[in-house]
Tab-separated table of C-alpha atoms in Angstrom:
chain	number	residue	atom	x	y	z
A	377	MET	CA	-139.389	157.264	69.172
A	378	ASP	CA	-137.624	160.679	69.369
A	379	GLU	CA	-138.134	163.586	66.973
A	380	ALA	CA	-135.373	162.750	64.776
A	381	GLU	CA	-136.514	159.334	63.912
A	382	MET	CA	-139.997	160.368	63.354
A	383	VAL	CA	-138.615	162.921	60.726
A	384	LYS	CA	-136.428	159.898	59.377
A	385	TYR	CA	-139.462	157.799	59.281
A	386	ALA	CA	-141.558	160.692	57.492
A	387	LYS	CA	-138.918	161.250	55.090
A	388	LYS	CA	-139.539	157.661	53.990
A	389	GLY	CA	-143.150	157.949	53.396
A	390	ASP	CA	-144.471	157.048	56.897
A	391	LEU	CA	-147.596	159.072	57.339
A	392	ASP	CA	-147.918	157.810	61.108
A	393	ALA	CA	-144.605	158.901	62.055
A	394	PHE	CA	-145.462	162.419	60.332
A	395	ASN	CA	-148.612	162.714	62.284
A	396	ARG	CA	-146.945	162.314	65.389
A	397	LEU	CA	-144.993	165.333	64.648
A	398	VAL	CA	-147.986	166.905	63.671
A	399	LEU	CA	-149.812	166.412	67.148
A	400	ALA	CA	-146.666	167.409	68.794
A	401	TYR	CA	-146.621	170.864	67.020
A	402	GLN	CA	-150.029	171.634	65.593
A	403	ASP	CA	-150.914	173.936	68.809
A	404	ILE	CA	-147.520	176.090	68.297
A	405	ALA	CA	-148.426	176.183	64.643
A	406	PHE	CA	-152.053	177.070	64.791
A	407	ASN	CA	-151.274	179.874	67.668
A	408	VAL	CA	-148.381	181.193	65.401
A	409	ALA	CA	-150.903	181.330	62.281
A	410	TYR	CA	-153.769	182.560	64.703
A	411	ARG	CA	-151.590	185.641	65.886
A	412	LEU	CA	-150.466	186.492	62.545
A	413	MET	CA	-153.845	186.601	60.931
A	414	GLY	CA	-156.226	187.523	63.612
A	415	ASP	CA	-158.901	185.064	62.353
A	416	PRO	CA	-159.324	181.493	63.402
A	417	ALA	CA	-160.797	180.302	60.293
A	418	MET	CA	-158.013	181.686	58.191
A	419	ALA	CA	-155.362	180.164	60.768
A	420	GLU	CA	-156.827	176.766	60.487
A	421	ASP	CA	-156.531	176.898	56.589
A	422	ILE	CA	-152.753	177.917	56.889
A	423	THR	CA	-151.964	175.405	59.608
A	424	GLN	CA	-153.604	172.338	57.771
A	425	ASP	CA	-151.757	173.752	54.423
A	426	ALA	CA	-148.662	174.395	56.264
A	427	PHE	CA	-148.416	170.674	57.385
A	428	ILE	CA	-149.225	169.455	53.974
A	429	SER	CA	-146.627	171.449	52.543
A	430	ALA	CA	-144.161	170.181	55.266
A	431	TYR	CA	-144.999	166.766	54.355
A	432	ARG	CA	-144.115	167.335	50.503
A	433	LYS	CA	-141.084	169.455	51.129
A	434	LEU	CA	-139.664	167.113	54.093
A	435	ASN	CA	-136.890	166.019	52.117
A	436	SER	CA	-135.484	169.717	52.030
A	437	PHE	CA	-134.969	169.432	55.691
A	438	LYS	CA	-131.561	169.024	56.592
A	439	GLY	CA	-131.434	168.874	60.255
A	440	GLY	CA	-131.469	171.278	62.971
A	441	SER	CA	-134.697	172.565	64.621
A	442	PHE	CA	-137.903	170.845	63.250
A	443	LYS	CA	-139.702	173.322	65.234
A	444	ALA	CA	-138.098	176.364	63.624
A	445	TRP	CA	-138.381	174.605	60.198
A	446	LEU	CA	-141.988	174.060	60.634
A	447	MET	CA	-142.664	177.672	61.876
A	448	ARG	CA	-140.895	178.929	58.885
A	449	ILE	CA	-143.647	177.206	56.618
A	450	VAL	CA	-146.300	178.661	58.745
A	451	THR	CA	-144.977	182.085	58.956
A	452	ASN	CA	-144.224	182.141	55.196
A	453	ALA	CA	-147.751	180.785	54.644
A	454	GLY	CA	-148.963	183.640	56.863
A	455	TYR	CA	-147.222	186.398	54.762
A	456	ASP	CA	-148.622	185.029	51.838
A	457	GLU	CA	-152.068	185.646	52.916
A	458	LEU	CA	-151.406	189.028	54.461
A	459	ARG	CA	-150.195	190.222	51.179
A	460	LYS	CA	-153.404	189.031	49.794
A	461	ILE	CA	-155.352	190.403	52.492
A	462	LYS	CA	-153.697	193.879	51.875
A	463	ARG	CA	-155.253	194.002	48.198
A	464	ARG	CA	-158.759	192.808	49.219
A	465	PRO	CA	-161.175	194.548	51.496
A	466	THR	CA	-160.687	193.944	55.411
A	467	ILE	CA	-162.393	191.479	57.181
A	468	ALA	CA	-163.909	191.796	60.500
A	469	LEU	CA	-161.701	189.834	63.263
A	470	GLU	CA	-164.615	189.472	65.547
A	471	PRO	CA	-167.248	186.600	64.525
A	472	MET	CA	-170.738	187.640	63.588
A	473	THR	CA	-174.010	186.422	64.637
A	474	ASN	CA	-176.779	185.643	62.032
A	475	GLU	CA	-177.901	189.204	62.830
A	476	GLU	CA	-174.486	190.514	61.905
A	477	GLU	CA	-173.763	191.512	65.325
A	478	GLU	CA	-170.024	190.842	66.936
A	479	ILE	CA	-169.843	187.747	69.134
A	480	GLU	CA	-167.675	189.118	72.170
A	481	SER	CA	-166.694	185.884	73.697
A	482	PRO	CA	-165.825	183.320	70.617
A	483	VAL	CA	-166.461	179.714	71.349
A	484	TRP	CA	-162.715	178.901	70.708
A	485	LEU	CA	-161.676	181.055	73.321
A	486	THR	CA	-164.113	179.520	76.075
A	487	ASP	CA	-162.739	176.952	78.621
A	488	PRO	CA	-165.269	175.017	80.026
A	489	GLY	CA	-163.327	174.874	83.267
A	490	GLU	CA	-162.635	178.441	83.793
A	491	SER	CA	-164.453	180.751	85.865
A	492	PRO	CA	-166.486	183.557	83.981
A	493	GLU	CA	-164.398	186.111	85.605
A	494	TYR	CA	-161.353	184.484	84.247
A	495	ALA	CA	-162.658	183.978	80.980
A	496	ILE	CA	-163.416	187.651	80.811
A	497	VAL	CA	-159.817	188.604	81.972
A	498	ARG	CA	-158.398	186.184	79.232
A	499	GLU	CA	-160.641	187.752	76.719
A	500	GLU	CA	-159.746	191.173	77.468
A	501	LEU	CA	-156.001	190.212	77.534
A	502	ASN	CA	-156.386	188.338	74.165
A	503	SER	CA	-158.135	191.088	72.585
A	504	ALA	CA	-155.604	193.746	73.439
A	505	ILE	CA	-152.685	191.764	72.534
A	506	GLN	CA	-154.068	191.066	69.343
A	507	ASN	CA	-155.198	194.723	68.522
A	508	CYS	CA	-151.719	195.732	69.107
A	509	LEU	CA	-150.285	192.844	67.113
A	510	ASP	CA	-152.591	193.935	64.214
A	511	GLU	CA	-151.125	197.128	64.084
A	512	LEU	CA	-147.504	195.871	63.767
A	513	ASP	CA	-145.585	195.200	60.221
A	514	TYR	CA	-146.134	191.463	59.590
A	515	GLU	CA	-142.260	190.903	59.785
A	516	PHE	CA	-142.131	192.646	63.103
A	517	LYS	CA	-145.493	190.912	64.143
A	518	ALA	CA	-143.855	187.286	63.301
A	519	ILE	CA	-140.670	187.903	65.403
A	520	VAL	CA	-142.575	189.138	68.489
A	521	ILE	CA	-145.097	186.130	68.235
A	522	LEU	CA	-142.327	183.661	67.788
A	523	VAL	CA	-139.947	184.783	70.582
A	524	ASP	CA	-142.423	186.677	72.979
A	525	VAL	CA	-145.847	184.820	72.776
A	526	GLN	CA	-144.238	181.422	71.701
A	527	GLY	CA	-141.035	181.442	73.735
A	528	MET	CA	-138.730	180.367	71.062
A	529	ASN	CA	-135.015	181.619	71.147
A	530	TYR	CA	-133.493	184.226	68.868
A	531	SER	CA	-131.718	181.457	66.833
A	532	GLU	CA	-135.257	179.600	66.375
A	533	ALA	CA	-136.669	182.682	65.526
A	534	ALA	CA	-134.039	183.697	62.918
A	535	GLN	CA	-134.356	180.255	61.069
A	536	ALA	CA	-138.304	180.660	60.941
A	537	VAL	CA	-138.211	184.076	59.493
A	538	SER	CA	-135.096	183.383	57.419
A	539	LYS	CA	-133.229	186.385	58.767
A	540	PRO	CA	-129.853	187.042	60.388
A	541	LEU	CA	-129.650	186.849	64.165
A	542	GLY	CA	-128.810	190.835	64.200
A	543	THR	CA	-131.930	191.509	62.293
A	544	VAL	CA	-134.192	189.341	64.475
A	545	LYS	CA	-132.659	191.448	67.510
A	546	SER	CA	-133.470	194.819	65.930
A	547	ARG	CA	-136.757	193.821	64.680
A	548	LEU	CA	-137.636	192.520	68.177
A	549	ALA	CA	-136.554	195.732	70.093
A	550	ARG	CA	-138.623	197.966	67.754
A	551	ALA	CA	-141.513	195.479	67.698
A	552	ARG	CA	-141.619	195.316	71.498
A	553	ASN	CA	-141.175	199.277	71.674
A	554	LYS	CA	-144.419	199.605	69.424
A	555	MET	CA	-146.293	196.990	71.256
A	556	GLN	CA	-145.617	198.827	74.609
A	557	ASP	CA	-146.679	202.069	73.148
A	558	CYS	CA	-150.249	200.288	71.943
A	559	LEU	CA	-150.769	198.321	75.146
A	560	ARG	CA	-150.744	201.831	77.305
A	561	GLY	CA	-154.087	202.564	75.476
A	562	PHE	CA	-155.307	199.207	76.774
A	563	GLY	CA	-154.210	200.004	80.321
A	564	GLU	CA	-157.673	200.205	81.706
A	565	LEU	CA	-158.613	197.016	80.067
A	566	LEU	CA	-155.849	194.854	81.019
A	567	PRO	CA	-156.236	192.206	83.730
A	568	SER	CA	-156.099	193.242	87.233
A	569	SER	CA	-152.801	191.119	87.641
A	570	PHE	CA	-151.135	193.472	85.166
A	571	ARG	CA	-153.143	196.607	86.012
A	572	LEU	CA	-150.402	197.676	89.023
A	573	GLU	CA	-147.444	196.798	86.731
A	574	SER	CA	-149.026	198.565	83.648
A	575	GLU	CA	-148.851	201.658	85.734
A	576	GLY	CA	-145.064	201.343	84.844
A	577	LEU	CA	-145.856	201.701	81.226
A	578	LYS	CA	-147.344	205.247	81.630
B	185	MET	CA	-139.039	215.836	80.331
B	186	LYS	CA	-136.854	212.884	80.176
B	187	ARG	CA	-135.093	211.966	76.994
B	188	PRO	CA	-136.490	208.708	75.024
B	189	LEU	CA	-133.792	206.341	74.569
B	190	LYS	CA	-132.088	205.889	71.119
B	191	GLN	CA	-132.956	203.091	68.832
B	192	LYS	CA	-129.517	201.309	69.422
B	193	GLU	CA	-130.004	201.342	73.190
B	194	LEU	CA	-133.252	200.042	73.105
B	195	GLU	CA	-132.007	197.270	71.229
B	196	LEU	CA	-129.185	196.698	73.674
B	197	LEU	CA	-131.962	196.927	76.473
B	198	SER	CA	-134.062	194.191	74.535
B	199	ALA	CA	-131.108	192.111	73.845
B	200	TYR	CA	-130.067	192.369	77.624
B	201	LEU	CA	-133.624	191.327	78.837
B	202	ASP	CA	-133.332	188.164	76.652
B	203	ASN	CA	-130.052	187.388	77.993
B	204	GLN	CA	-128.392	188.058	74.847
B	205	LEU	CA	-125.587	190.077	75.853
B	206	ILE	CA	-121.959	188.950	77.143
B	207	GLY	CA	-118.923	190.523	78.433
B	208	LYS	CA	-118.474	194.523	78.245
B	209	GLU	CA	-121.807	194.985	76.743
B	210	LYS	CA	-123.912	193.375	79.322
B	211	THR	CA	-121.770	195.102	82.105
B	212	ARG	CA	-122.316	198.472	80.557
B	213	VAL	CA	-126.205	197.904	80.199
B	214	GLU	CA	-126.478	196.833	83.633
B	215	THR	CA	-124.426	199.894	84.805
B	216	LYS	CA	-126.915	202.134	82.827
B	217	ILE	CA	-129.725	200.377	84.297
B	218	GLN	CA	-128.618	201.115	88.047
B	219	SER	CA	-127.152	204.295	87.625
B	220	ASP	CA	-129.712	206.281	84.862
B	221	LYS	CA	-133.284	206.466	85.775
B	222	VAL	CA	-134.523	206.557	82.011
B	223	TRP	CA	-132.508	203.336	81.481
B	224	GLU	CA	-134.261	201.934	84.671
B	225	ILE	CA	-137.834	202.899	83.608
B	226	ALA	CA	-137.340	201.973	79.931
B	227	PHE	CA	-136.162	198.489	81.211
B	228	ASP	CA	-139.241	197.874	83.412
B	229	ASN	CA	-141.570	198.870	80.737
B	230	LEU	CA	-139.979	196.579	78.456
B	231	GLN	CA	-140.051	193.956	80.949
B	232	LEU	CA	-143.607	194.284	81.516
B	233	THR	CA	-144.520	194.432	77.860
B	234	ARG	CA	-142.775	191.057	77.500
B	235	LYS	CA	-144.694	189.539	80.587
B	236	VAL	CA	-147.999	190.666	78.992
B	237	LEU	CA	-147.085	189.154	75.678
B	238	GLN	CA	-145.646	185.945	77.263
B	239	ARG	CA	-149.461	185.589	78.982
B	240	ALA	CA	-150.931	185.948	75.896
B	241	PRO	CA	-153.853	183.183	76.088
B	242	GLN	CA	-152.968	180.171	73.669
B	243	ILE	CA	-155.777	179.223	71.324
B	244	LYS	CA	-157.336	175.936	71.496
B	245	ILE	CA	-156.883	174.023	68.227
B	246	PRO	CA	-160.433	173.374	66.474
B	247	HIS	CA	-159.271	169.955	65.628
B	248	ASN	CA	-156.413	167.922	64.837
B	249	PHE	CA	-154.391	168.586	61.776
B	250	THR	CA	-153.228	165.013	61.154
B	251	LEU	CA	-152.833	164.276	57.500
B	252	ARG	CA	-154.942	161.691	55.756
B	253	PRO	CA	-153.539	159.635	52.710
B	254	GLU	CA	-155.983	161.575	50.296
B	255	MET	CA	-154.499	164.666	51.051
B	256	ILE	CA	-150.917	163.482	50.370
B	257	LYS	CA	-152.146	162.102	47.054
B	258	ALA	CA	-153.374	165.257	45.760
B	259	GLN	CA	-150.337	167.051	46.654
B	260	ARG	CA	-148.191	164.628	45.221
B	261	ARG	CA	-149.617	165.813	41.663
B	262	SER	CA	-148.522	169.126	42.423
B	263	PHE	CA	-145.209	168.402	43.836
B	264	ASN	CA	-144.212	166.690	40.480
B	265	SER	CA	-145.042	169.487	38.570
B	266	TYR	CA	-142.362	171.756	39.705
B	267	PRO	CA	-139.193	169.879	37.819
B	268	THR	CA	-141.878	169.923	34.596
B	269	MET	CA	-142.565	173.736	35.110
B	270	ARG	CA	-138.958	174.440	35.301
B	271	LEU	CA	-137.793	172.045	32.242
B	272	ILE	CA	-140.602	173.710	30.130
B	273	SER	CA	-139.520	177.440	31.620
B	274	SER	CA	-136.009	176.750	30.683
B	275	ILE	CA	-136.707	175.293	27.168
B	276	ALA	CA	-139.102	178.331	26.645
B	277	SER	CA	-136.586	180.873	27.775
B	278	ILE	CA	-133.709	179.305	25.490
B	279	LEU	CA	-136.292	179.505	22.300
B	280	PHE	CA	-137.266	182.884	23.207
B	281	ALA	CA	-133.613	184.094	23.321
B	282	LEU	CA	-132.833	182.178	19.781
B	283	VAL	CA	-135.543	183.613	18.105
B	284	PHE	CA	-134.944	187.107	19.618
B	285	VAL	CA	-131.253	187.144	18.822
B	286	GLY	CA	-131.796	185.520	15.358
B	287	ASP	CA	-134.632	188.243	14.523
B	288	PHE	CA	-132.235	190.766	15.812
B	289	VAL	CA	-129.119	189.596	13.628
B	290	ASN	CA	-131.614	189.139	10.493
B	291	LYS	CA	-132.640	192.953	10.996
B	292	GLY	CA	-129.090	193.634	11.518
B	293	VAL	CA	-128.195	192.522	8.060
B	294	VAL	CA	-131.060	192.747	5.731
B	295	PRO	CA	-134.591	193.118	7.517
B	296	PHE	CA	-136.831	190.542	5.867
B	297	SER	CA	-139.563	192.592	5.056
B	298	GLU	CA	-137.534	195.718	4.260
B	299	ALA	CA	-135.655	193.740	1.503
B	300	SER	CA	-138.767	193.108	-0.406
B	301	ASP	CA	-139.710	196.694	-0.055
B	302	GLN	CA	-136.511	197.886	-1.573
B	303	VAL	CA	-136.702	195.294	-4.482
B	304	SER	CA	-140.173	196.903	-5.234
B	305	LEU	CA	-138.920	200.485	-4.892
B	306	SER	CA	-135.970	199.992	-7.344
B	307	SER	CA	-138.491	198.388	-9.854
B	308	ASN	CA	-140.473	201.285	-9.488
B	309	ASN	CA	-137.575	203.624	-9.766
B	310	PHE	CA	-136.683	201.759	-13.079
B	311	ILE	CA	-139.788	202.013	-14.653
B	312	ASP	CA	-140.147	205.769	-13.764
B	313	GLY	CA	-136.615	206.370	-15.070
B	314	THR	CA	-135.545	207.951	-11.768
B	315	VAL	CA	-132.885	205.139	-10.927
B	316	GLY	CA	-129.779	206.718	-9.325
B	317	GLU	CA	-126.149	205.284	-9.751
B	318	PRO	CA	-125.853	201.927	-11.106
B	319	LEU	CA	-124.081	199.022	-9.237
B	320	ALA	CA	-122.084	197.904	-12.379
B	321	ALA	CA	-120.173	195.245	-10.417
B	322	VAL	CA	-123.065	193.222	-9.748
B	323	MET	CA	-123.852	193.253	-13.706
B	324	ALA	CA	-122.321	189.608	-14.187
B	325	ASP	CA	-124.512	188.440	-11.488
B	326	ALA	CA	-127.317	188.764	-13.646
B	327	ASP	CA	-125.678	186.047	-16.052
B	328	SER	CA	-126.727	183.714	-13.495
B	329	ILE	CA	-130.349	184.029	-14.225
B	330	ASP	CA	-129.821	183.353	-17.940
B	331	ALA	CA	-130.107	179.793	-17.966
B	332	PRO	CA	-134.028	179.312	-17.900
B	333	GLN	CA	-134.168	181.828	-20.578
B	334	GLU	CA	-131.757	180.759	-23.206
B	335	GLU	CA	-134.613	179.007	-25.058
B	336	MET	CA	-136.235	182.292	-25.478
B	337	ALA	CA	-136.240	184.078	-28.655
B	338	PRO	CA	-134.244	187.205	-29.109
B	339	ALA	CA	-135.565	190.593	-28.057
B	340	PRO	CA	-136.158	193.529	-29.797
B	341	GLN	CA	-132.956	195.417	-28.596
B	342	ALA	CA	-131.039	192.634	-30.452
B	343	ASP	CA	-131.151	194.587	-33.572
B	344	PHE	CA	-129.220	197.525	-32.018
B	345	SER	CA	-125.865	195.494	-31.977
B	346	ALA	CA	-126.693	193.607	-35.255
B	347	ASP	CA	-127.097	196.814	-36.987
B	348	ASP	CA	-123.755	198.039	-35.666
B	349	SER	CA	-122.036	195.250	-37.155
B	350	LEU	CA	-123.150	195.587	-40.392
B	351	GLY	CA	-120.357	197.880	-41.833
B	352	GLY	CA	-117.839	196.104	-39.706
B	353	ASP	CA	-115.611	193.099	-38.747
B	354	GLN	CA	-116.562	190.815	-35.831
B	355	ASP	CA	-114.368	192.660	-33.519
B	356	GLN	CA	-115.799	195.800	-34.144
B	357	VAL	CA	-119.065	194.473	-33.294
B	358	ALA	CA	-117.444	192.995	-30.047
B	359	SER	CA	-115.891	195.998	-28.959
B	360	GLN	CA	-119.051	198.156	-29.676
B	361	ASP	CA	-120.652	195.526	-27.816
B	362	SER	CA	-118.759	196.071	-24.894
B	363	ASN	CA	-118.861	199.872	-25.253
B	364	GLU	CA	-122.519	199.575	-25.423
B	365	GLU	CA	-122.454	197.423	-22.367
B	366	ALA	CA	-120.535	199.849	-20.579
B	367	GLU	CA	-122.583	202.808	-21.613
B	368	ALA	CA	-126.042	201.110	-20.796
B	369	SER	CA	-125.408	202.066	-17.117
B	370	SER	CA	-128.597	203.868	-16.254
B	371	GLY	CA	-131.334	201.345	-17.214
B	372	ALA	CA	-130.832	197.595	-17.662
B	373	GLN	CA	-127.750	197.582	-15.410
B	374	ASN	CA	-129.703	198.969	-12.513
B	375	LEU	CA	-132.197	196.138	-12.889
B	376	GLN	CA	-130.018	193.617	-13.189
B	377	GLU	CA	-128.304	194.784	-9.919
B	378	ASP	CA	-131.426	194.779	-8.215
B	379	GLU	CA	-131.952	191.324	-9.459
B	380	SER	CA	-128.751	190.163	-7.429
B	381	THR	CA	-131.122	190.132	-4.440
B	382	PRO	CA	-132.918	186.637	-3.794
B	383	SER	CA	-136.110	188.064	-3.996
B	384	ALA	CA	-135.575	189.966	-7.465
B	385	ARG	CA	-134.341	186.497	-8.645
B	386	ILE	CA	-137.340	185.023	-7.808
B	387	THR	CA	-139.047	187.658	-9.866
B	388	ILE	CA	-136.920	187.018	-12.895
B	389	THR	CA	-137.669	183.191	-12.989
B	390	ALA	CA	-141.333	183.874	-12.909
B	391	VAL	CA	-140.906	185.923	-16.140
B	392	PRO	CA	-143.666	185.407	-18.830
B	393	THR	CA	-142.375	184.816	-22.006
B	394	MET	CA	-145.150	187.364	-23.469
B	395	ALA	CA	-142.313	190.032	-23.988
B	396	VAL	CA	-139.988	187.908	-25.721
B	397	LYS	CA	-142.869	186.460	-27.962
B	398	ASP	CA	-143.530	190.033	-29.062
B	399	ALA	CA	-139.974	190.897	-30.033
B	400	PRO	CA	-139.340	191.181	-33.659
B	401	VAL	CA	-137.496	188.176	-35.076
B	402	GLU	CA	-136.259	189.465	-38.627
B	403	ASP	CA	-133.264	191.402	-37.084
B	404	THR	CA	-131.578	188.614	-35.470
B	405	GLU	CA	-130.814	186.830	-39.027
B	406	VAL	CA	-128.594	190.031	-39.867
B	407	GLY	CA	-124.810	189.467	-39.472
B	408	SER	CA	-122.635	186.115	-39.040
B	409	SER	CA	-122.788	183.398	-36.863
B	410	ASP	CA	-120.385	184.877	-34.232
B	411	ASN	CA	-122.598	187.944	-34.118
B	412	LYS	CA	-125.504	185.777	-33.158
B	413	VAL	CA	-123.656	184.604	-30.389
B	414	GLU	CA	-122.889	187.945	-29.369
B	415	THR	CA	-126.471	189.080	-29.925
B	416	GLU	CA	-128.042	186.071	-28.466
B	417	ASN	CA	-126.152	187.223	-25.177
B	418	GLU	CA	-127.013	190.830	-25.498
B	419	ASN	CA	-130.599	189.718	-26.029
B	420	GLN	CA	-130.687	187.728	-23.063
B	421	LYS	CA	-129.795	190.621	-20.944
B	422	ASP	CA	-132.567	192.719	-22.836
B	423	VAL	CA	-135.056	190.368	-22.477
B	424	ASP	CA	-134.331	190.400	-18.627
B	425	GLU	CA	-134.780	194.043	-18.771
B	426	GLN	CA	-137.853	193.991	-20.672
B	427	ALA	CA	-139.085	191.102	-18.950
B	428	GLU	CA	-138.445	193.145	-15.551
B	429	ILE	CA	-140.188	196.040	-16.865
B	430	ASN	CA	-143.434	194.151	-17.958
B	431	LEU	CA	-143.574	192.515	-14.747
B	432	GLY	CA	-144.275	195.428	-12.678
B	433	ASN	CA	-144.393	194.889	-8.893
B	434	GLU	CA	-146.897	192.253	-8.855
B	435	PRO	CA	-144.748	189.212	-8.109
B	436	GLU	CA	-142.974	191.294	-5.486
B	437	LYS	CA	-146.598	192.039	-3.828
B	438	GLU	CA	-147.081	188.336	-3.942
B	439	ASN	CA	-143.668	187.951	-2.051
B	440	LEU	CA	-144.632	190.455	0.343
B	441	GLU	CA	-148.013	188.608	0.862
B	442	ILE	CA	-146.335	185.238	1.613
B	443	LYS	CA	-143.564	186.913	3.613
B	444	GLU	CA	-146.040	189.076	5.818
B	445	PRO	CA	-147.578	186.131	7.401
B	446	ALA	CA	-144.224	184.475	7.957
B	447	ASN	CA	-143.227	187.376	9.796
B	448	ARG	CA	-146.194	187.374	12.130
B	449	ILE	CA	-145.790	183.797	12.811
B	450	VAL	CA	-142.341	184.660	13.656
B	451	ASN	CA	-143.753	187.584	15.971
B	452	LEU	CA	-146.460	185.441	17.438
B	453	THR	CA	-144.006	182.766	18.097
B	454	LYS	CA	-141.717	184.971	20.156
B	455	TRP	CA	-144.672	186.337	22.231
B	456	VAL	CA	-145.964	182.795	22.998
B	457	LEU	CA	-142.309	181.681	24.024
B	458	GLY	CA	-142.046	184.809	26.079
B	459	ILE	CA	-145.190	184.581	28.081
B	460	ILE	CA	-144.608	180.729	28.425
B	461	ALA	CA	-141.326	181.393	29.742
B	462	ILE	CA	-142.393	184.036	32.020
B	463	SER	CA	-145.396	182.231	33.417
B	464	THR	CA	-143.670	178.898	33.980
B	465	GLY	CA	-140.862	180.757	35.630
B	466	VAL	CA	-143.085	182.539	38.007
B	467	GLN	CA	-144.822	179.172	38.623
B	468	SER	CA	-141.691	177.507	39.400
B	469	ILE	CA	-140.582	180.373	41.866
B	470	ARG	CA	-143.717	179.893	43.626
B	471	LYS	CA	-143.562	176.246	43.839
B	472	ARG	CA	-139.892	176.246	44.995
B	473	ARG	CA	-140.793	178.360	47.905
B	474	ILE	CA	-141.780	176.505	51.278
């Protein structure tokens, strides 16, 4: 059964068909939400709500890229949360222990198969990227996440953020420029595989 | 110090990096990168930034996000609320607009509360003897309120016309009466003009017959039967005047007391409808958005 058929059955109320779509897109949906929010718990809530919302609004999907349509729901949910956060006190991005100390390597980032060295590299890169993403305005952030982090094309990204292609190009260029400036500050912390190349950033 | 690229140039470079340029633009950017060191460095940096972002680790999902039937049930309820909210919002908006426009139009013609105030003011002026120019044209309107009072006894002023008719014929009496009607422009007419307003009429119908009963009766016997008719008519008007004087402001105050809650209800309704329209409208917009 291909994607179009799954959507068709899901529109008729077939929950199993919809859940197949969920399984296909839950990784990208969760990662987009995580990069937007910088917090796994919030990303979890946003992702779950987005899938429920998607099922509810499935009849409004008139074809095209289902992935882009789904990412639109995720980013809109993320925007709403980010707006709320602006009105509330900031929340620590790093998880805390019972003694209120930061956990430097959260459980959700660890991979049982990877070496400790690689885990550290991975964490440093992740931390640097997330810190720089968090400095961006959320509309710029969303486009960088969709295009550069998640590898979506311009057209899909434009559909996901409900903006014209020109706006996506312009915002992406600005966001990349800001990310470049920010990542310079993390030159020493970037993984060795990037270190030599990162010299070019200076 | 090398000059930084302009925003437009950065956009071109970024689009070139993603193979979004074609034709002349693409050739132009390629030439710039090859010939201009600033463009070359900027392109390398941009390429590296993108590479770092592409290498951003993918986070493992904490659990599957597949839906269970109970999740959908809860959602279906809220899904159905959208058309309901939209309908309520539309109805409330229309009612709000109608009440608002209706209130505005009423205020434009005769404000509800102000009309009552004007009546009580003119009555007070009449009592004080400070009434200004009368509206004689409205005099005839006062006849319309005579009906319930025709059974009343003649008022004391009836002897005024009857006495005049003692020495003359009926025509004289009639003409004198008419002259007197014209001359009586300051007092009674003013009152009757004020009676042309609806609230004043309500006041008149509530006239107690006490003033009429107090009037002397013997003078009405003077003169012929025709004179009696004339004097009765005169008396009716005079009774109205007297009754109005005796009434003072009390019935109008009662009217005001009745109308004030009515105005409050109208105002309250406006606010309630406005709030419902706005709140349901906002809810509808929020529900509409994916």
